[in-house]
mmCIF file of C-alpha atoms and ligand atoms in Angstrom:
data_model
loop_
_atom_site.group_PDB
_atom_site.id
_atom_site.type_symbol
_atom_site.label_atom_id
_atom_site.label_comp_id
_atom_site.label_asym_id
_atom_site.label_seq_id
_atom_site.Cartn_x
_atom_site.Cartn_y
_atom_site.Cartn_z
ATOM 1 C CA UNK G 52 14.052 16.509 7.010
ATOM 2 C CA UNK G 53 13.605 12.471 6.334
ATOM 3 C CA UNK G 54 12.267 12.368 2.830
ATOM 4 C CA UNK G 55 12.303 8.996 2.011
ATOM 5 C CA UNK G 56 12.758 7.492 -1.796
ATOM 6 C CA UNK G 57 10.489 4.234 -2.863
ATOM 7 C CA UNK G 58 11.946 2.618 -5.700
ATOM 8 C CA UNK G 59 8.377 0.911 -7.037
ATOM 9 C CA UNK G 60 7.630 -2.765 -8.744
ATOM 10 C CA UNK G 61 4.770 -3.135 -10.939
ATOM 11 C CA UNK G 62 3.080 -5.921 -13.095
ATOM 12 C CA UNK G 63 -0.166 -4.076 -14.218
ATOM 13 C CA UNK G 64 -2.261 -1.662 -14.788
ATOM 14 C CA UNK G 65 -1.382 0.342 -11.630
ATOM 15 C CA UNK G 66 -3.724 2.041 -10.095
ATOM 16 C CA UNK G 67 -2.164 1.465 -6.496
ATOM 17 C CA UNK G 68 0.858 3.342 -7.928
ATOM 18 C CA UNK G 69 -1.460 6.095 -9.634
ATOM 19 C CA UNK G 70 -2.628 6.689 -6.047
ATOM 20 C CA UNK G 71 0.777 6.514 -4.236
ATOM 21 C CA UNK G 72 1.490 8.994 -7.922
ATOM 22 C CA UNK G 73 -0.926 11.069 -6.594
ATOM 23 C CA UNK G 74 -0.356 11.358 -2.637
ATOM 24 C CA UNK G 75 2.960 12.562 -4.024
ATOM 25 C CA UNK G 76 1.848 15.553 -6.179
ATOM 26 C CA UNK G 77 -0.539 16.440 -3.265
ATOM 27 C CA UNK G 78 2.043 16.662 -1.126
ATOM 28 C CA UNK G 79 0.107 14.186 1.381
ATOM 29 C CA UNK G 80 2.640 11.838 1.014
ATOM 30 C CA UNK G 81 6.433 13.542 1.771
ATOM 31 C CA UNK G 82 8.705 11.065 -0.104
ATOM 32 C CA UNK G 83 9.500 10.730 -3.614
ATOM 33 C CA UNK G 84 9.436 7.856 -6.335
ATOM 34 C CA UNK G 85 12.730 7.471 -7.666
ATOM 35 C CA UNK G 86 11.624 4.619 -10.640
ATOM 36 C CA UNK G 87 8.573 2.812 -11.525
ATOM 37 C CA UNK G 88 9.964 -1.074 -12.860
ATOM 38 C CA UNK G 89 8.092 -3.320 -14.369
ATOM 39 C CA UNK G 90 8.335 -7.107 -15.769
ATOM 40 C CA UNK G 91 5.555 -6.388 -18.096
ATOM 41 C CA UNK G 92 6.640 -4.692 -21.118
ATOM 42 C CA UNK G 93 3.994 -2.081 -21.648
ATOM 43 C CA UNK G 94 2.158 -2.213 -18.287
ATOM 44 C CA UNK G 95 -0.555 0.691 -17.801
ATOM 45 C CA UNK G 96 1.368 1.120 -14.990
ATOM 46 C CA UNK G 97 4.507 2.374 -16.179
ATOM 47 C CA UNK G 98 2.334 4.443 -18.775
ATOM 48 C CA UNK G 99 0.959 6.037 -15.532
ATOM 49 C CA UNK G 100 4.489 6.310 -14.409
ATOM 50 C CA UNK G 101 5.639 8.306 -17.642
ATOM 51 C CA UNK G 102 2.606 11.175 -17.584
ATOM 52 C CA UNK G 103 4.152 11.670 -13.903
ATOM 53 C CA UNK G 104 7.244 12.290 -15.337
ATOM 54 C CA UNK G 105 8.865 9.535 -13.082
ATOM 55 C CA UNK G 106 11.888 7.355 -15.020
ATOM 56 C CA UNK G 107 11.105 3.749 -15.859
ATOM 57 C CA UNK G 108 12.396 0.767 -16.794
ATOM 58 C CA UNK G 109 10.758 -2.628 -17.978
ATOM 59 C CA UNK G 110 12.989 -5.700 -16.894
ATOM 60 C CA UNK G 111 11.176 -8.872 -18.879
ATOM 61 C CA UNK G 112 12.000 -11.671 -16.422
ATOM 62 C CA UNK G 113 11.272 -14.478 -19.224
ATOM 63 C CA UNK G 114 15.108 -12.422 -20.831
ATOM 64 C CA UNK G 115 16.686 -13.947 -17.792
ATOM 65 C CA UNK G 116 17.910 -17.425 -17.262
ATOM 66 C CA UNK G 117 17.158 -17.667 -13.696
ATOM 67 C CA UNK G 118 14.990 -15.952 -11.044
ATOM 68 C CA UNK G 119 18.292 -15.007 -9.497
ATOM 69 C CA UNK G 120 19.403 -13.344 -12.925
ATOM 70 C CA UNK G 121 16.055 -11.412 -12.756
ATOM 71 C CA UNK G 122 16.420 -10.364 -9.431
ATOM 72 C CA UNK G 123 19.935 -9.072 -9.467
ATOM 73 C CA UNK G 124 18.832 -6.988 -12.680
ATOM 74 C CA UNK G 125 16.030 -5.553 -10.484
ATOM 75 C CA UNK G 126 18.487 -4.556 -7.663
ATOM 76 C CA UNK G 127 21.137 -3.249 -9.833
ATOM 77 C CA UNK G 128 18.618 -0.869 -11.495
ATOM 78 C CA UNK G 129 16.796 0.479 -7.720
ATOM 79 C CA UNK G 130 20.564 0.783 -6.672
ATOM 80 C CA UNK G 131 21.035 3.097 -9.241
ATOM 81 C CA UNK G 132 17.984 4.972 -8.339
ATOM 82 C CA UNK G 133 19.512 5.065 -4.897
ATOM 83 C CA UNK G 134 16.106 4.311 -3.207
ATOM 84 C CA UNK G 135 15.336 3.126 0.410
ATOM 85 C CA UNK G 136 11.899 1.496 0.091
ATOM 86 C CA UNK G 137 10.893 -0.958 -2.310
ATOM 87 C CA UNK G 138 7.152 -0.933 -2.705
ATOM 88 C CA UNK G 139 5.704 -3.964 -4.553
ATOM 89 C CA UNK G 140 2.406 -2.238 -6.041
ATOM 90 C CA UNK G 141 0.947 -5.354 -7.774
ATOM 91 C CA UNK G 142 3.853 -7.138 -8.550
ATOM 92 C CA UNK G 143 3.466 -10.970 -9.283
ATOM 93 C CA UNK G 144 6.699 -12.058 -9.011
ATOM 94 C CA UNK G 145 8.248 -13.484 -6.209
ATOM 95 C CA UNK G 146 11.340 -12.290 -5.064
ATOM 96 C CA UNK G 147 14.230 -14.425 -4.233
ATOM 97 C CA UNK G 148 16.497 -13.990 -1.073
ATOM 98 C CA UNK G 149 19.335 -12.627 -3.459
ATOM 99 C CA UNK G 150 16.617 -9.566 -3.783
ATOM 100 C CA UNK G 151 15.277 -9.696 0.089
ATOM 101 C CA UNK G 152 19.280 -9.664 1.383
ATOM 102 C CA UNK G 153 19.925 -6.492 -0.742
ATOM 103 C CA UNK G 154 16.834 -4.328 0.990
ATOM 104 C CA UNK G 155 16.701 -6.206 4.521
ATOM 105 C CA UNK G 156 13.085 -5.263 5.712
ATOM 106 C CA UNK G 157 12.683 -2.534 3.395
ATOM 107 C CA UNK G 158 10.373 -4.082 0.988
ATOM 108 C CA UNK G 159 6.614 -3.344 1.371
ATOM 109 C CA UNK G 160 3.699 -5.494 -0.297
ATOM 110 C CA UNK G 161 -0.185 -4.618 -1.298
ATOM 111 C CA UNK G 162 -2.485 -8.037 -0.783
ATOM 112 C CA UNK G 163 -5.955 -8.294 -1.404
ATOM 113 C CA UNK G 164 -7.184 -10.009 1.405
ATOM 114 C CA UNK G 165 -6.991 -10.100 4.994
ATOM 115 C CA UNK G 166 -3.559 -11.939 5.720
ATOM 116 C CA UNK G 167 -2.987 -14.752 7.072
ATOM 117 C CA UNK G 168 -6.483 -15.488 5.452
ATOM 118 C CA UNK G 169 -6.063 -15.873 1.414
ATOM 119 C CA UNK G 170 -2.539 -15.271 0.191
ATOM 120 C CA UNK G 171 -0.996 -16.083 -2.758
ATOM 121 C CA UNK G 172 -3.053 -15.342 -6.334
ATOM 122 C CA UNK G 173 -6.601 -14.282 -6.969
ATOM 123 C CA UNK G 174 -6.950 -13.804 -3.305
ATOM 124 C CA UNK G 175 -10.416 -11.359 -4.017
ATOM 125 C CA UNK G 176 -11.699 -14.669 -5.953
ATOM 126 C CA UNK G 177 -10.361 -17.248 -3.056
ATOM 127 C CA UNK G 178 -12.051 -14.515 -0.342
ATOM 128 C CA UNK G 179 -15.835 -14.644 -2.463
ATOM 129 C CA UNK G 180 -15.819 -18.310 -3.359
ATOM 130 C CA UNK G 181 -15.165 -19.067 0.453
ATOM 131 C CA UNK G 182 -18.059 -17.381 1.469
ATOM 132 C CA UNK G 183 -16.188 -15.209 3.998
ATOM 133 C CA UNK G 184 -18.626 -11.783 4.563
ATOM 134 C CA UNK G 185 -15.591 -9.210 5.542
ATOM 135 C CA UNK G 186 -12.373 -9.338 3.259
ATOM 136 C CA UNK G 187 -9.983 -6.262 2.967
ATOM 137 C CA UNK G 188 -6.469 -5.842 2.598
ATOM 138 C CA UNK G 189 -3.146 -6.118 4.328
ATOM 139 C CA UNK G 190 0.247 -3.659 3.920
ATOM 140 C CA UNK G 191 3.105 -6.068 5.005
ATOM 141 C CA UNK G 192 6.465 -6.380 5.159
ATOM 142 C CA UNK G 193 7.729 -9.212 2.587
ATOM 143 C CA UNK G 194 10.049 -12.113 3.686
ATOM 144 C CA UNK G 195 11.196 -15.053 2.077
ATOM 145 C CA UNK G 196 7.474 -16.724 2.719
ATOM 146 C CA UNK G 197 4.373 -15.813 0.422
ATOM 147 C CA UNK G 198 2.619 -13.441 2.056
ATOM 148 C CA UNK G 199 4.029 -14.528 5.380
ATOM 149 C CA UNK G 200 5.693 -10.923 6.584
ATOM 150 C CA UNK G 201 5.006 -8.802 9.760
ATOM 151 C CA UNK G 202 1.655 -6.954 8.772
ATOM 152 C CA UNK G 203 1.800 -3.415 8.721
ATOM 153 C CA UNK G 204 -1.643 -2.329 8.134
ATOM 154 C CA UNK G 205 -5.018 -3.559 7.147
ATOM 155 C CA UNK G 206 -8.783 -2.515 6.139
ATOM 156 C CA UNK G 207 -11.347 -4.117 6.379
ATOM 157 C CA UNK G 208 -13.973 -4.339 3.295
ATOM 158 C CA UNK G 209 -17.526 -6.347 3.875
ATOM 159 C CA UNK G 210 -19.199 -8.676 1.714
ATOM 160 C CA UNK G 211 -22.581 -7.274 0.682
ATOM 161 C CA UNK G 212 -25.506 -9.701 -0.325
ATOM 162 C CA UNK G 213 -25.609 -9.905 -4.047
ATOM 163 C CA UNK G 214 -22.336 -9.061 -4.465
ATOM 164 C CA UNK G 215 -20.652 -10.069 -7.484
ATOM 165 C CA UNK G 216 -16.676 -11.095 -7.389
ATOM 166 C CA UNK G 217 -15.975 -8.151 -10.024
ATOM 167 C CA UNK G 218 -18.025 -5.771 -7.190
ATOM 168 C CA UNK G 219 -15.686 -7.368 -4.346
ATOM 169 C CA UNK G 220 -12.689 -6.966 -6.549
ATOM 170 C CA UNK G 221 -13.418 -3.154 -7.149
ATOM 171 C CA UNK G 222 -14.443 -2.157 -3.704
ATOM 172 C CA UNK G 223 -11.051 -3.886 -2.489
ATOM 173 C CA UNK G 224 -9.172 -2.223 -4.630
ATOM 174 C CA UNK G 225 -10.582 1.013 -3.480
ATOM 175 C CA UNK G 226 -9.113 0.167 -0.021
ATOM 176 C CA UNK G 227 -5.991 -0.935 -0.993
ATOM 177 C CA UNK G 228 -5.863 2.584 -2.839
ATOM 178 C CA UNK G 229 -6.361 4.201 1.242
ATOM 179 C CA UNK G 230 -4.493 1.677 3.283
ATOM 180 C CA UNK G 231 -1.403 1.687 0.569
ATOM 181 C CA UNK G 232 -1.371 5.516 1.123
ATOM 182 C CA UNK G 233 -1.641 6.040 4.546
ATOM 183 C CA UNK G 234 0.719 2.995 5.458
ATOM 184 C CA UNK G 235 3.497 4.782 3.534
ATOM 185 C CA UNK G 236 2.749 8.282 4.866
ATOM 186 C CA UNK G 237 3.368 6.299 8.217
ATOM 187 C CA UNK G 238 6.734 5.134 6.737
ATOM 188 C CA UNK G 239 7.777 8.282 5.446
ATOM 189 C CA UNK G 240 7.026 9.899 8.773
ATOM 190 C CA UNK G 241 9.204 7.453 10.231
ATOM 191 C CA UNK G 242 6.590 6.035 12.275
ATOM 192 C CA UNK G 243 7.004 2.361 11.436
ATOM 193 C CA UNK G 244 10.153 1.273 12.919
ATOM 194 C CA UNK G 245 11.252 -2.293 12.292
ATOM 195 C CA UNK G 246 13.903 -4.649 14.634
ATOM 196 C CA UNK G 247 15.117 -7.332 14.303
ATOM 197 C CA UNK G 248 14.762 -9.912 11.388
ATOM 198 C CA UNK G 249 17.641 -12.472 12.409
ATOM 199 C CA UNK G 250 16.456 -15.853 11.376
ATOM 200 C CA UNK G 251 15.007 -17.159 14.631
ATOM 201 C CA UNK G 252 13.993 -14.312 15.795
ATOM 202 C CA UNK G 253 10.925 -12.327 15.569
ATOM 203 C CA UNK G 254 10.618 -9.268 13.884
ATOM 204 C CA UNK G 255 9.166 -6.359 15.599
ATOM 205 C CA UNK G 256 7.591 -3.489 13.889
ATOM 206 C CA UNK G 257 6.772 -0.645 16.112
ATOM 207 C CA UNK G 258 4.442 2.136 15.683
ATOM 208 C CA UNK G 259 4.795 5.854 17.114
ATOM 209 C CA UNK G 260 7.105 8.617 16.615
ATOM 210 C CA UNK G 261 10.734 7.524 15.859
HETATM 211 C C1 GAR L 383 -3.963 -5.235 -6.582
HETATM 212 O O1 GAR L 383 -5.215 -5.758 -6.254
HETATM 213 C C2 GAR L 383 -2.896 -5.808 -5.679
HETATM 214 O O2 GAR L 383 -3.305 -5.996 -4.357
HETATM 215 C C3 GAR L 383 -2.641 -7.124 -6.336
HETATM 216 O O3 GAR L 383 -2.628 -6.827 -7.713
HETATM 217 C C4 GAR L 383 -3.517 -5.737 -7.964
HETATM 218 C C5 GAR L 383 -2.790 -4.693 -8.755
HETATM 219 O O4 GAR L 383 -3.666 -3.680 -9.174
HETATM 220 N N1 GAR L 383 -1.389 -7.702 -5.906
HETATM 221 C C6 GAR L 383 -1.254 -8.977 -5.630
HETATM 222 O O5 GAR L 383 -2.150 -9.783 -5.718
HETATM 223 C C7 GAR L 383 0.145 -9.369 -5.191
HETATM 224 N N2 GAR L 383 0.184 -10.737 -4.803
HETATM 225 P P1 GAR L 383 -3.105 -2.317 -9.742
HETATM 226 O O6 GAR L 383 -2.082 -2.660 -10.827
HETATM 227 O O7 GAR L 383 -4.312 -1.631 -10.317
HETATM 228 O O8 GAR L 383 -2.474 -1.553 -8.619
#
């Protein structure tokens, strides 16, 4: 049976990978995390990682003299993990193409917002100071772009009067928690199929059984 291996990129205090942690021990989600990286020497995420008993590794990108450098450190390491999926679970780097060329389409992002609305940083902050009354986030696909790949998933999360941006934040996160989850079950089932990718040409990401 397809059990598929997500090699997973952190920057903080990772509670997107403590639920993804989680789905796994359940048994909800059939896959398996074969090592938790971070930049961030020390991250709360990789402590998370740890009491899961998953292996680990902390990659400082300012102890590399190029984003390049940083990157091919990165894929060398999820190599040697030998996983299929890369799953950024708030990771604030950007990845260059020497990263995106060694997992073609196989890298999955967590935003805050509702893409193509808001990307980039702080996109909870850009979604409340705008006004907007429904936010959410988006499960995409990551290209070259910033927040510019085929969407995979989204949830929507309303605005409520009175809200505070620290109340937005936490209900997003909450989603991103459900809609990280279930967009990887879909991937583990095989149900997200993606074609394509040439430059030029559109990708296509198909749902429904393989
Ligand atoms: C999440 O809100 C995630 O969407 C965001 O960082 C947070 C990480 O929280 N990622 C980005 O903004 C990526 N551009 P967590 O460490 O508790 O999972």
């Amino acid at each position: 049976m397809y059990r598929p291996k997500f090699g997973v990129l952190v920057s903080g205090g990772g509670t997107n990978l403590q639920a993804i942690l989680d789905a796994v021990s359940s048994g909800k989600l059939e896959a398996d995390i074969g090592v938790v990286i971070s930049n961030v020497a020390g991250a709360g995420a990789l402590k998370r990682a740890e009491a899961s008993g998953v292996p680990t590794a902390t990659l400082p990108h300012k102890s590399f003299g190029s984003r390049e450098q940083f990157d091919e450190a990165l894929v060398a390491r999820l190599l040697e993990a030998d996983v299929q999926w890369i799953v950024l679970a708030g990771f604030m780097r950007l990845l260059t193409p020497t990263f995106l060329e060694a997992f073609p389409w196989r890298v999955i992002n967590i935003h805050p917002a509702l893409l193509p609305a808001f990307p980039g940083v702080d996109a909870q902050g850009q979604a409340f100071r705008y006004g907007a009354k429904i936010t959410g986030c988006t499960v995409h696909l990551v290209d070259a772009g910033t927040d510019t790949g085929p969407i995979l998933a989204q949830l929507a999360v309303p605005v409520l009067d009175g809200d505070t941006e620290d109340e937005l934040r936490k209900r997003v996160l909450l989603a991103e928690h459900e809609l990280f989850v279930d967009t990887l079950c879909l991937i583990a089932k095989r149900s997200v199929v993606v074609s394509g990718g040439v430059e030029g040409q559109r990708t296509v990401v198909r749902f429904g059984p393989p």
